[in-house]
mmCIF file of C-alpha atoms in Angstrom:
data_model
loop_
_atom_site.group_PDB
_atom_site.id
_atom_site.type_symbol
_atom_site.label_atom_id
_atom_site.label_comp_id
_atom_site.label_asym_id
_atom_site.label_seq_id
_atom_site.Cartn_x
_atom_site.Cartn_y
_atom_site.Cartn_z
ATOM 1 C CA UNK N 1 0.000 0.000 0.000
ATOM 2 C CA UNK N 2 1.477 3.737 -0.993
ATOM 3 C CA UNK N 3 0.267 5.395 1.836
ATOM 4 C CA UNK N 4 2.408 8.480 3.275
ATOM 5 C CA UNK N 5 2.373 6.455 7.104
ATOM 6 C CA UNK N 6 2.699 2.777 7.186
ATOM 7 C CA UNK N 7 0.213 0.889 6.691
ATOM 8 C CA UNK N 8 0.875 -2.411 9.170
ATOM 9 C CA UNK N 9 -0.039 -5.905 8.644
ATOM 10 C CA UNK N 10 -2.262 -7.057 11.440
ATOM 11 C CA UNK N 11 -0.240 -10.312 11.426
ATOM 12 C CA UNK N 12 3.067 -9.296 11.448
ATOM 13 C CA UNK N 13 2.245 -6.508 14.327
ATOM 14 C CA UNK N 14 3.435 -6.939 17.258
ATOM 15 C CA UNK N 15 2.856 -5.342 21.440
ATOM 16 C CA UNK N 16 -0.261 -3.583 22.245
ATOM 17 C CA UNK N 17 -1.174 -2.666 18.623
ATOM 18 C CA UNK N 18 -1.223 -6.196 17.852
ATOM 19 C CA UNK N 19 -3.522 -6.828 21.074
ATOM 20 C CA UNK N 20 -6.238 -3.586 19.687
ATOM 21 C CA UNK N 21 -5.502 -4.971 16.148
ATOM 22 C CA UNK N 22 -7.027 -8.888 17.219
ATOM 23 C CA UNK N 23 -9.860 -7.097 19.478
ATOM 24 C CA UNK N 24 -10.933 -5.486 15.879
ATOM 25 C CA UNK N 25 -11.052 -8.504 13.894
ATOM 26 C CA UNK N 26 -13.024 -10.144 16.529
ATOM 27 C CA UNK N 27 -15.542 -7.181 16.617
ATOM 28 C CA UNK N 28 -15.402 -6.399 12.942
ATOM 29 C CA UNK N 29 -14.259 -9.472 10.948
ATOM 30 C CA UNK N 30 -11.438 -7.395 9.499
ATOM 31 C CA UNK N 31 -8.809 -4.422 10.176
ATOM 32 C CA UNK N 32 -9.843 -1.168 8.777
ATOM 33 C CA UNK N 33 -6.603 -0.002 6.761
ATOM 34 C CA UNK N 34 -7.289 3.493 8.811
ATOM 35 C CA UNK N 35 -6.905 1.168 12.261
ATOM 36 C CA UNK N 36 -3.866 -0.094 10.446
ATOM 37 C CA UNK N 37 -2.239 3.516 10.111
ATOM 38 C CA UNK N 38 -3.081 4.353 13.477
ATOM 39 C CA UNK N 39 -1.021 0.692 15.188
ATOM 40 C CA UNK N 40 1.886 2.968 14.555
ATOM 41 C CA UNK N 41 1.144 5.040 17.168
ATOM 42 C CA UNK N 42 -0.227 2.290 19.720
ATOM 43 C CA UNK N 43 -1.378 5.176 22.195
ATOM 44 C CA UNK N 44 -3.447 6.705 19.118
ATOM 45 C CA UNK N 45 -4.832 3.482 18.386
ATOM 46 C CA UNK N 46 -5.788 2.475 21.822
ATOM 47 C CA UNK N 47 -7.495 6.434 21.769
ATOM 48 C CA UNK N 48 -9.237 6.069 18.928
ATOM 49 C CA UNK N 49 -10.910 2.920 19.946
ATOM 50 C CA UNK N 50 -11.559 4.182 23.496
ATOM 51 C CA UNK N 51 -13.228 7.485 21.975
ATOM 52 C CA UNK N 52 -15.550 5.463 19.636
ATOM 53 C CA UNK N 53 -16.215 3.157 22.941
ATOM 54 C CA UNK N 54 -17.478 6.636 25.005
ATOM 55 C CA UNK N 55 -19.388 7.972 22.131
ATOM 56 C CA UNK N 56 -21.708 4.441 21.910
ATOM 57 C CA UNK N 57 -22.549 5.409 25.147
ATOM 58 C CA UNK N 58 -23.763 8.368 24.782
ATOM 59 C CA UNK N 59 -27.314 9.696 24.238
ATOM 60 C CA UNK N 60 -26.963 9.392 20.205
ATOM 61 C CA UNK N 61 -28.028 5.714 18.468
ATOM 62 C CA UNK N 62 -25.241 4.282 16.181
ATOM 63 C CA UNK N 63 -27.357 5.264 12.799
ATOM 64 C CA UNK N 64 -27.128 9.257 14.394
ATOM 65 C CA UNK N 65 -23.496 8.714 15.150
ATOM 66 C CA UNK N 66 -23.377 7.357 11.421
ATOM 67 C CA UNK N 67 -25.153 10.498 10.040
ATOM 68 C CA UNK N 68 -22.565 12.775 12.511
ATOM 69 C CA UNK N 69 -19.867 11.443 10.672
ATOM 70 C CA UNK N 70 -20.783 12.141 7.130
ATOM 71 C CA UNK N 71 -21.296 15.474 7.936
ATOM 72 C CA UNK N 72 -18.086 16.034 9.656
ATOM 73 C CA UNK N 73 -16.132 14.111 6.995
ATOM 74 C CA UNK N 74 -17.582 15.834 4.254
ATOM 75 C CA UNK N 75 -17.267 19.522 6.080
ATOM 76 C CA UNK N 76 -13.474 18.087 6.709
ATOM 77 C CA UNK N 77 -12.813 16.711 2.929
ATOM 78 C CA UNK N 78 -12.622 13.279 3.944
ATOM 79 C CA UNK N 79 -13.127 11.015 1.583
ATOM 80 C CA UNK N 80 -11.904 7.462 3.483
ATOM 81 C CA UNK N 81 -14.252 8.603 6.269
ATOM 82 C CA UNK N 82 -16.765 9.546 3.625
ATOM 83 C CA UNK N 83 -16.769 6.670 1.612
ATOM 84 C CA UNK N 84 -16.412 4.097 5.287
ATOM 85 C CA UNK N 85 -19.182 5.724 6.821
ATOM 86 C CA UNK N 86 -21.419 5.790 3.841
ATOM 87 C CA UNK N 87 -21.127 2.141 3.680
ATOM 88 C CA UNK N 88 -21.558 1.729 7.367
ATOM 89 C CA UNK N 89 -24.525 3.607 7.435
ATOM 90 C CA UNK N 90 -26.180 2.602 4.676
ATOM 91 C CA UNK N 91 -25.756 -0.700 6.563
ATOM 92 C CA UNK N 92 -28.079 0.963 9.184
ATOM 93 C CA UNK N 93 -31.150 2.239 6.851
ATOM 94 C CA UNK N 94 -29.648 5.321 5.547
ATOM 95 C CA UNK N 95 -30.606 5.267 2.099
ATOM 96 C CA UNK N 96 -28.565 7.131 -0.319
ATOM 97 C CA UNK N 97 -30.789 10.192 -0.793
ATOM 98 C CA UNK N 98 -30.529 10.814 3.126
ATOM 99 C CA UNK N 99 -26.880 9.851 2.861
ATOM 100 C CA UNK N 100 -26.495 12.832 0.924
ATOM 101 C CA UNK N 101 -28.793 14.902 2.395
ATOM 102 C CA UNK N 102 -26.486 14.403 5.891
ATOM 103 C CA UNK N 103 -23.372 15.078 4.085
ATOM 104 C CA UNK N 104 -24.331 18.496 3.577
ATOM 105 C CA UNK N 105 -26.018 18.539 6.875
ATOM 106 C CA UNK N 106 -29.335 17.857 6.562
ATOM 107 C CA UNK N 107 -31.966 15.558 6.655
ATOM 108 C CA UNK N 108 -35.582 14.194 6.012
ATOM 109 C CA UNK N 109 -35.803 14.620 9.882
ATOM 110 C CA UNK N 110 -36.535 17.735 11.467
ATOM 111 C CA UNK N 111 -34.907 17.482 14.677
ATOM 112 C CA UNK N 112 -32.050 15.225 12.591
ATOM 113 C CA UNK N 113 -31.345 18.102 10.570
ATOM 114 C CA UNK N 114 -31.083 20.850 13.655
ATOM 115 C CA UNK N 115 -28.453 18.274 15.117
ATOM 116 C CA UNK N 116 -26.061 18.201 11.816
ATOM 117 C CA UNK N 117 -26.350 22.172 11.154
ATOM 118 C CA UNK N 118 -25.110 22.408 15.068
ATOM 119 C CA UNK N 119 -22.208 19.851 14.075
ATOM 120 C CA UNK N 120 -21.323 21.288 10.708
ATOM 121 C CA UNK N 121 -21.057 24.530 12.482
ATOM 122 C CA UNK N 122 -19.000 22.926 15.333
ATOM 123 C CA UNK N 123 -16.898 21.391 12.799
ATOM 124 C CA UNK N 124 -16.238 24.225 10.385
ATOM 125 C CA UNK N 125 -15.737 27.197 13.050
ATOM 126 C CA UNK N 126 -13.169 24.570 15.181
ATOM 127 C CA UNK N 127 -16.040 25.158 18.177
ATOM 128 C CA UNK N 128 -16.964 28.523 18.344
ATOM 129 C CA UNK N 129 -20.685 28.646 17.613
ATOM 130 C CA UNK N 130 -23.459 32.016 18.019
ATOM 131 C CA UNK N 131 -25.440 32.103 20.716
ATOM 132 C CA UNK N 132 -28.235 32.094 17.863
ATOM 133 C CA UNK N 133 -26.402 28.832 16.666
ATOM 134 C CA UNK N 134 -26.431 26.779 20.038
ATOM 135 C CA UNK N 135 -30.261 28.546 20.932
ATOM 136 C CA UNK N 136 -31.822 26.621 17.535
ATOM 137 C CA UNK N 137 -29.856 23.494 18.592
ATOM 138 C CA UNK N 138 -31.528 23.349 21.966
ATOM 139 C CA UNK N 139 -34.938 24.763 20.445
ATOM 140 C CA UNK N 140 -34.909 21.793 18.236
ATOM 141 C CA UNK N 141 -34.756 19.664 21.839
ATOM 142 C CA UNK N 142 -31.499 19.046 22.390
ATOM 143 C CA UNK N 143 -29.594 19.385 25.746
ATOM 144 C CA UNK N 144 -26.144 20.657 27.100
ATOM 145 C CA UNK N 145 -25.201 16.706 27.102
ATOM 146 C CA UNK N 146 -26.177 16.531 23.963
ATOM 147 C CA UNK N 147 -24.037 20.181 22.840
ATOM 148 C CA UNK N 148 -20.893 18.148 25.055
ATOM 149 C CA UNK N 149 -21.807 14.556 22.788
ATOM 150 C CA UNK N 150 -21.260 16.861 19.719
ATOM 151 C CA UNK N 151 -18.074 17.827 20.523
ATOM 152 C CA UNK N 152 -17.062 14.167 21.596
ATOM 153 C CA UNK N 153 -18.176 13.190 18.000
ATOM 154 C CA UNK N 154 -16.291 16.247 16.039
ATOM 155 C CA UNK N 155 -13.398 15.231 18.030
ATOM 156 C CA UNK N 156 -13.454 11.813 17.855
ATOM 157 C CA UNK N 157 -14.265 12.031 13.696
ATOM 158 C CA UNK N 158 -11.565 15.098 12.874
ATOM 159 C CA UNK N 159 -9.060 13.019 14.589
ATOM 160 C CA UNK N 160 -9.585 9.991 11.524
ATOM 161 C CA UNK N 161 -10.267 13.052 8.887
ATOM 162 C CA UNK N 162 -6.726 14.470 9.924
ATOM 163 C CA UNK N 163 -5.219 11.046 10.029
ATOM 164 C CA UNK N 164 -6.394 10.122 6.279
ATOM 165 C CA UNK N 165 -4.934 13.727 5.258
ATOM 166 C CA UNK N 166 -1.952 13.246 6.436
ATOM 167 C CA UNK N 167 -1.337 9.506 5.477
ATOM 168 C CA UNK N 168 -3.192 9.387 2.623
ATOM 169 C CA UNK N 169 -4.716 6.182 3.920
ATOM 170 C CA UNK N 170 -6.146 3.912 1.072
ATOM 171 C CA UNK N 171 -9.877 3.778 1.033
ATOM 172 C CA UNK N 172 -10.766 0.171 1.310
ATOM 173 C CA UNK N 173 -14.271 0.584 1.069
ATOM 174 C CA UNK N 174 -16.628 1.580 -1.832
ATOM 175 C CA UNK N 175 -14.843 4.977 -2.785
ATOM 176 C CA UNK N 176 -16.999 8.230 -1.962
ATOM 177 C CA UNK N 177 -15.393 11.408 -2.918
ATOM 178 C CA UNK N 178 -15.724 14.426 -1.118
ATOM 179 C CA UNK N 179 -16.347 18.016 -1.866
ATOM 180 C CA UNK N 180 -19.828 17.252 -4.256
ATOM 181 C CA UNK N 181 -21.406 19.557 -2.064
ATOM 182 C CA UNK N 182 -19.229 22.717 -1.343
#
């Protein structure tokens, strides 16, 4: 693989990225070739994991988190996390009209919509959102757990987007490009 960061082999790894490496393939049936950039750093690994751990416990379902991503990775230019959460959430009933519709940060759902056009603006302005901004977010029903769950998610997603920018990680899913929107 030409990527601009190693890309490990799962077998061949070794230490604690082996160890987070096996817990994937158990949980997933394969290594993600994003996980496989991050083994380098085992500590960047073992927090990437650990942040996707927190945010399934959180007050968003996994299809939400799913539609939280696109938007982020599309507002970000990702196209590995584009084209890996596209397939993962089609796996959870997004069709690809709504797909769309959440890459640009909105939806066929109301209160849906309100919670991507809080997260694009989290994600584009690095955090630093109008009062107006964070007053339709909660008007919409959500709560200041659910403005901190944001974050966790923006966080927790820019920190793949960056990765793939920097390493150029190769998209081993069905390829979805970034930037149709903008």
């Amino acid at each position: 693989m030409s990527t601009r960061i190693k890309t490990l082999n799962p077998e061949t790894t070794t230490g604690k990225s082996k160890e987070l490496f096996d817990a994937v393939q158990k949980k997933l049936g394969f290594v993600p070739n994003l996980l496989k950039v991050l083994g380098n750093s085992p500590a960047t690994l073992e927090t990437y994991l650990t942040l996707g751990s927190l945010t399934e416990k959180g007050n968003f379902k996994h299809k939400v988190r799913e539609q939280l991503a696109l938007t982020i990775a599309e507002t970000n230019n990702c196209d590995y996390c584009l084209s890996a959460h596209s397939k993962i959430g089609s796996g959870h009933g997004l069709t690809a009209e709504e797909i769309n519709k959440n890459r640009k940060g909105t939806s066929e759902d109301a209160k849906i919509e309100a919670l991507l056009q809080f997260t694009k603006k989290v994600t584009e302005n690095k955090g630093v959102v109008s009062d107006a901004d964070l007053k339709a977010f909660k008007d919409a029903g959500y709560t200041d757990e659910d403005v901190l769950e944001v974050v966790l998610n923006v966080v927790a997603n820019t920190l793949t987007n960056y990765v793939n920018h920097i390493a150029d990680t190769e998209i081993d899913f069905p390829v979805v490009e970034a930037g149709k929107f903008n």
